[in-house]
PDB file of C-alpha atoms in Angstrom:
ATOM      1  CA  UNK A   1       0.000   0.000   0.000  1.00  0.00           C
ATOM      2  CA  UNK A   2       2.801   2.326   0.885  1.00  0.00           C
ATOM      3  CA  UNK A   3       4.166   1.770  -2.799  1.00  0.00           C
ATOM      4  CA  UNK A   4       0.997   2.778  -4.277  1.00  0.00           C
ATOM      5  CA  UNK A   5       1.094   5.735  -2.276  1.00  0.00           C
ATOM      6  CA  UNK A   6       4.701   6.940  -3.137  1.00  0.00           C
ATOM      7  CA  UNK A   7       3.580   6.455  -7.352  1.00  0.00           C
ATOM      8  CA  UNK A   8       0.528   7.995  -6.771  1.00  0.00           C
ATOM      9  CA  UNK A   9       3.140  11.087  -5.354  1.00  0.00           C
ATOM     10  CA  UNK A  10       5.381  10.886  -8.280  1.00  0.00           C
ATOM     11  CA  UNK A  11       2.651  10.925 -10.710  1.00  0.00           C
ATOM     12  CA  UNK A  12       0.802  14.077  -9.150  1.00  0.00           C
ATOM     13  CA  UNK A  13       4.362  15.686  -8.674  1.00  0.00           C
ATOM     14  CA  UNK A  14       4.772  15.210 -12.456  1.00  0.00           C
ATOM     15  CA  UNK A  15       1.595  16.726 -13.385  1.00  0.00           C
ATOM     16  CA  UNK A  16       1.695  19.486 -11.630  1.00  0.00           C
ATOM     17  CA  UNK A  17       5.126  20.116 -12.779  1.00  0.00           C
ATOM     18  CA  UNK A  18       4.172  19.561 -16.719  1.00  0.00           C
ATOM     19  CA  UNK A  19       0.671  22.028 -15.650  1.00  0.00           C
ATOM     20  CA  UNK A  20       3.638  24.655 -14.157  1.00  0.00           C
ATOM     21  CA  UNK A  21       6.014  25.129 -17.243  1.00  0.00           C
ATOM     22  CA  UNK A  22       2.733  25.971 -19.149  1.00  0.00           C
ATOM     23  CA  UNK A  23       0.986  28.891 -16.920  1.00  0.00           C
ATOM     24  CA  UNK A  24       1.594  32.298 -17.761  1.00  0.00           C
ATOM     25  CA  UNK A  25       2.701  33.767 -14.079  1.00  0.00           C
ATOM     26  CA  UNK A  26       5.860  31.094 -14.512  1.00  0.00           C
ATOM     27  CA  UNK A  27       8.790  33.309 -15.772  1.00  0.00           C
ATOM     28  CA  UNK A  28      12.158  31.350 -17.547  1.00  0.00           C
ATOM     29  CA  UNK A  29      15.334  31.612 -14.896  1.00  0.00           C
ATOM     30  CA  UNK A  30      17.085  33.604 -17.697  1.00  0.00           C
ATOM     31  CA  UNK A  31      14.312  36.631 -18.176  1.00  0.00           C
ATOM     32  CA  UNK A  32      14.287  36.741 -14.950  1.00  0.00           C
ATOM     33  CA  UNK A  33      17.941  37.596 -14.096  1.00  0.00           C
ATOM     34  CA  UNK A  34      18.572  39.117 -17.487  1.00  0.00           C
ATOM     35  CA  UNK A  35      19.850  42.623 -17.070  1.00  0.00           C
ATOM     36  CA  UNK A  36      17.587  45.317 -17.783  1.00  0.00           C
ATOM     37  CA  UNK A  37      14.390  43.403 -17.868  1.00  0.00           C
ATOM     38  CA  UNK A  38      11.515  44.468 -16.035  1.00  0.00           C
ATOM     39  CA  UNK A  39       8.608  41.705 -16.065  1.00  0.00           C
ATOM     40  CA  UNK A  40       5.216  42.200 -14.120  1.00  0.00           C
ATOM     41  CA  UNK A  41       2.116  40.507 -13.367  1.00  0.00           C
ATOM     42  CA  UNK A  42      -0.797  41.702 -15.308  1.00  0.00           C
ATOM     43  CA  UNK A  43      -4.350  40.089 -15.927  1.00  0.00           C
ATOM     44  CA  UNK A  44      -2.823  38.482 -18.992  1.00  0.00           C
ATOM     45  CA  UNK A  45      -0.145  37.102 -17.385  1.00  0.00           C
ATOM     46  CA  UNK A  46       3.918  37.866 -16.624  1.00  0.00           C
ATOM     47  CA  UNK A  47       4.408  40.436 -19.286  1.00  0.00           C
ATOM     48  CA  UNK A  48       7.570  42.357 -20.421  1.00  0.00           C
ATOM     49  CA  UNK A  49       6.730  45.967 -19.140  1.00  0.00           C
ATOM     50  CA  UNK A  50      10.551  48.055 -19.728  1.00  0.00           C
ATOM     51  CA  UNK A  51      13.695  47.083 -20.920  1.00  0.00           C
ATOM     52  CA  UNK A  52      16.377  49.437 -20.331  1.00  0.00           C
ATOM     53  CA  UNK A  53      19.626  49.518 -21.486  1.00  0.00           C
ATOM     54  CA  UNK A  54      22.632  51.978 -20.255  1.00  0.00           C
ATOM     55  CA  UNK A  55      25.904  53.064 -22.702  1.00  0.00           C
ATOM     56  CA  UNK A  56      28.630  55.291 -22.337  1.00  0.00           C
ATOM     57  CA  UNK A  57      27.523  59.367 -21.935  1.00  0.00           C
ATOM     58  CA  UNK A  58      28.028  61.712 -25.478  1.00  0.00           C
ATOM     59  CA  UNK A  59      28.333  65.296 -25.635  1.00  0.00           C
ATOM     60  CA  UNK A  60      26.365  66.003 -28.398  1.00  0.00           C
ATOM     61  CA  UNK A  61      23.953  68.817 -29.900  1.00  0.00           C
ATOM     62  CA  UNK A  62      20.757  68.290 -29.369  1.00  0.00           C
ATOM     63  CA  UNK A  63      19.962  68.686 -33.621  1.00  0.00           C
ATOM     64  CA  UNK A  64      22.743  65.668 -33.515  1.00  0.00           C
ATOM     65  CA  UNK A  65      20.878  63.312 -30.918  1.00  0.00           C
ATOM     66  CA  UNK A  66      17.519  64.045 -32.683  1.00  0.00           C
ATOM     67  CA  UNK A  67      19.019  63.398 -36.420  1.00  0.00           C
ATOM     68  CA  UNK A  68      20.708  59.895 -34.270  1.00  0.00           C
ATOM     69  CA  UNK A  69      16.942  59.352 -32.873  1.00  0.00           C
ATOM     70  CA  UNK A  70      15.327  59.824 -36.590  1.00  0.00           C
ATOM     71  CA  UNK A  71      17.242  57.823 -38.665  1.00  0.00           C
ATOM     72  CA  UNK A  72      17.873  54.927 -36.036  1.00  0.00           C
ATOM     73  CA  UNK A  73      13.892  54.343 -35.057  1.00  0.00           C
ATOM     74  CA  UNK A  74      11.148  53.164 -37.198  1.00  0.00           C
ATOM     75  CA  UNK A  75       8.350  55.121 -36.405  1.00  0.00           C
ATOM     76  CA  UNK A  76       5.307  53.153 -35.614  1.00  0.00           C
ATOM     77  CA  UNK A  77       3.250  56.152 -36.262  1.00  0.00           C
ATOM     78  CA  UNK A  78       3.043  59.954 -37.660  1.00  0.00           C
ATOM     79  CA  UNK A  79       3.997  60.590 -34.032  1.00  0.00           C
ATOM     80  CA  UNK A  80       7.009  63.034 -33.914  1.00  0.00           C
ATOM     81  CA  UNK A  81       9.920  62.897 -31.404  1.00  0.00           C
ATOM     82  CA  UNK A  82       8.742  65.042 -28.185  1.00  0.00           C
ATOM     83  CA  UNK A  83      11.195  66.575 -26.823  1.00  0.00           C
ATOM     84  CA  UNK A  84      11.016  67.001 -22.762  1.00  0.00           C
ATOM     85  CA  UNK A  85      13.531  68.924 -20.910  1.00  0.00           C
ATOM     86  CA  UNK A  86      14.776  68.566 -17.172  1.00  0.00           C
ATOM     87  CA  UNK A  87      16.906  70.453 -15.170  1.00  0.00           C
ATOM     88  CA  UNK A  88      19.370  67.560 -14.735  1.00  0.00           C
ATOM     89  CA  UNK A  89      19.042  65.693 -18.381  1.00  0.00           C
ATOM     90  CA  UNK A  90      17.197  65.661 -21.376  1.00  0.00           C
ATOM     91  CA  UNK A  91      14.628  62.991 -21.963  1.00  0.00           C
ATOM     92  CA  UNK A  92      13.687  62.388 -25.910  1.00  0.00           C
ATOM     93  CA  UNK A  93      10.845  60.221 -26.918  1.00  0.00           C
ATOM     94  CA  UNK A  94      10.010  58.525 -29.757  1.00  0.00           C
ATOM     95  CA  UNK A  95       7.726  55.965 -30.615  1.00  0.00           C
ATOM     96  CA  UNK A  96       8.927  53.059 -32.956  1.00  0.00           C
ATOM     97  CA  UNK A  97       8.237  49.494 -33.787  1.00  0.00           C
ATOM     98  CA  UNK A  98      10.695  46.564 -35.103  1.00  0.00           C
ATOM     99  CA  UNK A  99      10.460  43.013 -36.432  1.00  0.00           C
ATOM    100  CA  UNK A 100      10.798  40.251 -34.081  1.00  0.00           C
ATOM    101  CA  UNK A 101      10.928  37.074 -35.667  1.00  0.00           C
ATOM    102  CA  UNK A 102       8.312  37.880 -38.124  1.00  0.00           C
ATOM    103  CA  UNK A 103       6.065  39.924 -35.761  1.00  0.00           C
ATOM    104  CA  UNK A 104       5.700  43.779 -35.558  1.00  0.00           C
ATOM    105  CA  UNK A 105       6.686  45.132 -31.811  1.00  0.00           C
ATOM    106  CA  UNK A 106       6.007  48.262 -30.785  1.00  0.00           C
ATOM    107  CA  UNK A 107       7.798  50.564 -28.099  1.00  0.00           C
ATOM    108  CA  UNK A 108       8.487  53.730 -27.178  1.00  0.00           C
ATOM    109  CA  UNK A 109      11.954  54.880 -26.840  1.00  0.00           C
ATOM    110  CA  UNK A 110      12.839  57.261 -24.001  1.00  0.00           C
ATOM    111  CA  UNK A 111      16.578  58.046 -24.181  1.00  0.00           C
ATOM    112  CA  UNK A 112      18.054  59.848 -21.028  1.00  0.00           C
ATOM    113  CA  UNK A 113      21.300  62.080 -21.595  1.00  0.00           C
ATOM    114  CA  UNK A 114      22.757  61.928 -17.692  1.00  0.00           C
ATOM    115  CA  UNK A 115      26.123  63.431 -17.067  1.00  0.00           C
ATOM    116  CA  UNK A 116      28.206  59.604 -17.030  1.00  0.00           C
ATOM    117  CA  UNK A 117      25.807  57.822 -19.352  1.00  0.00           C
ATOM    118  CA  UNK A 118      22.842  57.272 -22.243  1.00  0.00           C
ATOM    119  CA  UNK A 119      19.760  55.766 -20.337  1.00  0.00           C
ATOM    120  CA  UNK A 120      17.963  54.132 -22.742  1.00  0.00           C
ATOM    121  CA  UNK A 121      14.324  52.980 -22.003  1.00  0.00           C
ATOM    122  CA  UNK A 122      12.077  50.798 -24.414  1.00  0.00           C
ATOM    123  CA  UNK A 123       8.402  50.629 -22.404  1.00  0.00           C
ATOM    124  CA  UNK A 124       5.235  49.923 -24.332  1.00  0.00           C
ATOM    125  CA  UNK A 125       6.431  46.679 -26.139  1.00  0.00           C
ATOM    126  CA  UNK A 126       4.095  44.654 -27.470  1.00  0.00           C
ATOM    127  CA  UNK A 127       1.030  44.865 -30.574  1.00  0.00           C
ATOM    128  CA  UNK A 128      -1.454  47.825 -30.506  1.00  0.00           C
ATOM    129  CA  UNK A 129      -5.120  47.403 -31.304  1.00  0.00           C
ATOM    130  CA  UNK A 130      -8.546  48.826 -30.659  1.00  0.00           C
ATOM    131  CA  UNK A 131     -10.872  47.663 -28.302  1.00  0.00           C
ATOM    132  CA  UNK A 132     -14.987  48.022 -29.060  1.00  0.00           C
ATOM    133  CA  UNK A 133     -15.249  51.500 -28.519  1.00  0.00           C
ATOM    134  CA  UNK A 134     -12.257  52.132 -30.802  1.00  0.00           C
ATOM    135  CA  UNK A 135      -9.842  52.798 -27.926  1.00  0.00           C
ATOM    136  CA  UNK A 136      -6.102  52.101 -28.350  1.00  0.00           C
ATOM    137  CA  UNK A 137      -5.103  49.596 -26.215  1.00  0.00           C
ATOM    138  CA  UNK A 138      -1.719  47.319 -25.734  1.00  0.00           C
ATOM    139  CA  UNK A 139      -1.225  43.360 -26.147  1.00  0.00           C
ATOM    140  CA  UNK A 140       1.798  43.017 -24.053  1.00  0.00           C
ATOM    141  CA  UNK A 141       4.812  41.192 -24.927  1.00  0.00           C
ATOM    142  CA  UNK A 142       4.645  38.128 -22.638  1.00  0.00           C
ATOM    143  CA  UNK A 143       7.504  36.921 -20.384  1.00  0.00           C
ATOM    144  CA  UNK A 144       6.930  33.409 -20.827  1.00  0.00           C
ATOM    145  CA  UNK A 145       7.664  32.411 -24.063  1.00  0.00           C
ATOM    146  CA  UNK A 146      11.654  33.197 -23.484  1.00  0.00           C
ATOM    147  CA  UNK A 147      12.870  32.606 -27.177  1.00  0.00           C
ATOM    148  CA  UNK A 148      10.757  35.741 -28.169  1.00  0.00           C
ATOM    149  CA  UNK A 149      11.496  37.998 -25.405  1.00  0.00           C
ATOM    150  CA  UNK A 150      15.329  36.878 -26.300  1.00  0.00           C
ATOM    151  CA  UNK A 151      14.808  37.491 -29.680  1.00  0.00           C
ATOM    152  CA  UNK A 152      12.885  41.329 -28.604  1.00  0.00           C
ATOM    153  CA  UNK A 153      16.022  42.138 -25.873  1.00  0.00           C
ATOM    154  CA  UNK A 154      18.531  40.986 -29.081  1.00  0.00           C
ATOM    155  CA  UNK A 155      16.598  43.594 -31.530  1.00  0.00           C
ATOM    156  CA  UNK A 156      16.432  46.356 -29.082  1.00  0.00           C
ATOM    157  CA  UNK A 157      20.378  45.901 -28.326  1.00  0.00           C
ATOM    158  CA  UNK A 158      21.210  45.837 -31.566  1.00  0.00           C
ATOM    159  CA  UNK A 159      18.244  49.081 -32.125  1.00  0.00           C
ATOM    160  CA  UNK A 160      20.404  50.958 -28.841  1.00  0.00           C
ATOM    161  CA  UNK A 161      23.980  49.996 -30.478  1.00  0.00           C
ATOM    162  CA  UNK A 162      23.062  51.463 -33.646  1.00  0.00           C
ATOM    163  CA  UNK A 163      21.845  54.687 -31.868  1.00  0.00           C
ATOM    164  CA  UNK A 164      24.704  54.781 -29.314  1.00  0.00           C
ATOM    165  CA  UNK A 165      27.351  54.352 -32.648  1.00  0.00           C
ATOM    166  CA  UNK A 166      25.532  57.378 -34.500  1.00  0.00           C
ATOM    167  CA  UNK A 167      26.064  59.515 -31.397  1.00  0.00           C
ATOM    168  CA  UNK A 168      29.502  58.858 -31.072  1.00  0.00           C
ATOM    169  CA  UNK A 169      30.151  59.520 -34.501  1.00  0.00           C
ATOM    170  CA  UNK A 170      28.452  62.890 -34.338  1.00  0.00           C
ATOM    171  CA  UNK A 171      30.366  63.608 -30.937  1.00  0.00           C
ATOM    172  CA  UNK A 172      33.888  62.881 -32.391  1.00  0.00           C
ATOM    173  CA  UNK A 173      32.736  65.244 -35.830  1.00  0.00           C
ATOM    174  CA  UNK A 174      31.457  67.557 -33.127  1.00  0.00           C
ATOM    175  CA  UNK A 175      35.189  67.698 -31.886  1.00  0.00           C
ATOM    176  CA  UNK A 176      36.953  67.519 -34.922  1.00  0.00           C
ATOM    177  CA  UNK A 177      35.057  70.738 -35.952  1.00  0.00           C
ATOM    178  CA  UNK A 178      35.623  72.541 -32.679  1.00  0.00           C
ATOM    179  CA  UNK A 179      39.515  71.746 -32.618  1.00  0.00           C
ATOM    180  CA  UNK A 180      39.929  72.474 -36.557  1.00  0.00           C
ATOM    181  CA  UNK A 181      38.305  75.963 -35.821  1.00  0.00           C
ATOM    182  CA  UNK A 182      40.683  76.734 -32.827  1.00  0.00           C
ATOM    183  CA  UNK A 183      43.235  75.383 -34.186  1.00  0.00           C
ATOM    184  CA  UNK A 184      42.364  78.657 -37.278  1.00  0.00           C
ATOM    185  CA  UNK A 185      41.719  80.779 -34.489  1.00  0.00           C
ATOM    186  CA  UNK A 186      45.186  80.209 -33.088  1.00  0.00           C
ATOM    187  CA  UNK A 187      47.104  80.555 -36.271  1.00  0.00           C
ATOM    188  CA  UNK A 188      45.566  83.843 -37.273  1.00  0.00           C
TER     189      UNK A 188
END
């Protein structure tokens, strides 16, 4: 009887476990420690909400960092950048959207100029559509199928590398010109 018992253990234990890799508030191990990943709990389920992503601080000119923004995101709309100035950084949004393995994602960039470092922040990933009363509203992107959240936190790297490179680029033409035009100034 005691036999029967300990199968009749194993059996439920294996169940439950199959039932557990299945449900949507079960995140993978590597989403969850990934750097830069932010998943919550919504009503449909652990959901990728931000995704942020830190580089190196330029000095550039703000016509520099928008022409960077412009020709680096895919605008998901006729939405223009909005700018939004603080005291301590500027914060530039744009909206965008990329392909991720075969599937439009949407986000909105928010890219933070901070005096060590480029804050980059992708929030409101995931497929727009409207509801019944023709409302905009968000399918999230969710956090357990890992291969596509992987495949999203790939794109957006790649999306933030290409930005970051453009701004460096523009910083070091930035200095060239300044240190040609002293260098006139001193010879004249």
């Amino acid at each position: 009887m005691a036999g029967i018992r300990w199968m009749g253990s194993i059996v439920g234990c294996a169940l439950l476990a199959g039932c557990a890799s299945t449900l949507p508030h079960v995140i993978s191990h590597s989403i969850e420690v990934a750097p830069g990943i932010n998943v919550v709990r919504t009503a449909q389920g652990n959901v990728v909400d931000i995704i942020t992503m830190r580089r190196d601080a330029t000095r550039v000119n703000d016509l520099a960092l928008r022409d960077c923004l412009l020709s680096n995101v895919v605008p998901a709309s006729s939405e223009p950048a909005t700018d939004i100035v603080q005291p301590e950084a500027s914060v530039w949004q744009r909206p965008g959207e990329l392909d991720v393995d075969g599937q439009t994602v949407h986000y909105r960039l928010s890219l933070q100029r901070l005096k060590d470092q480029n804050y980059y922040l992708f929030d409101q990933l995931g497929q727009p559509h409207r509801d019944a009363q023709g409302q905009e509203m968000w399918t999230p992107v969710p956090a357990w199928d890992h291969q596509q959240p992987k495949a999203l936190h790939s794109a957006l790297v790649e999306k933030t590398n290409a930005i970051q490179s453009c701004l460096v680029n523009a910083e070091a033409q930035q200095r060239s010109a300044t240190s040609g035009r002293d260098a006139r100034m001193r010879s004249s």
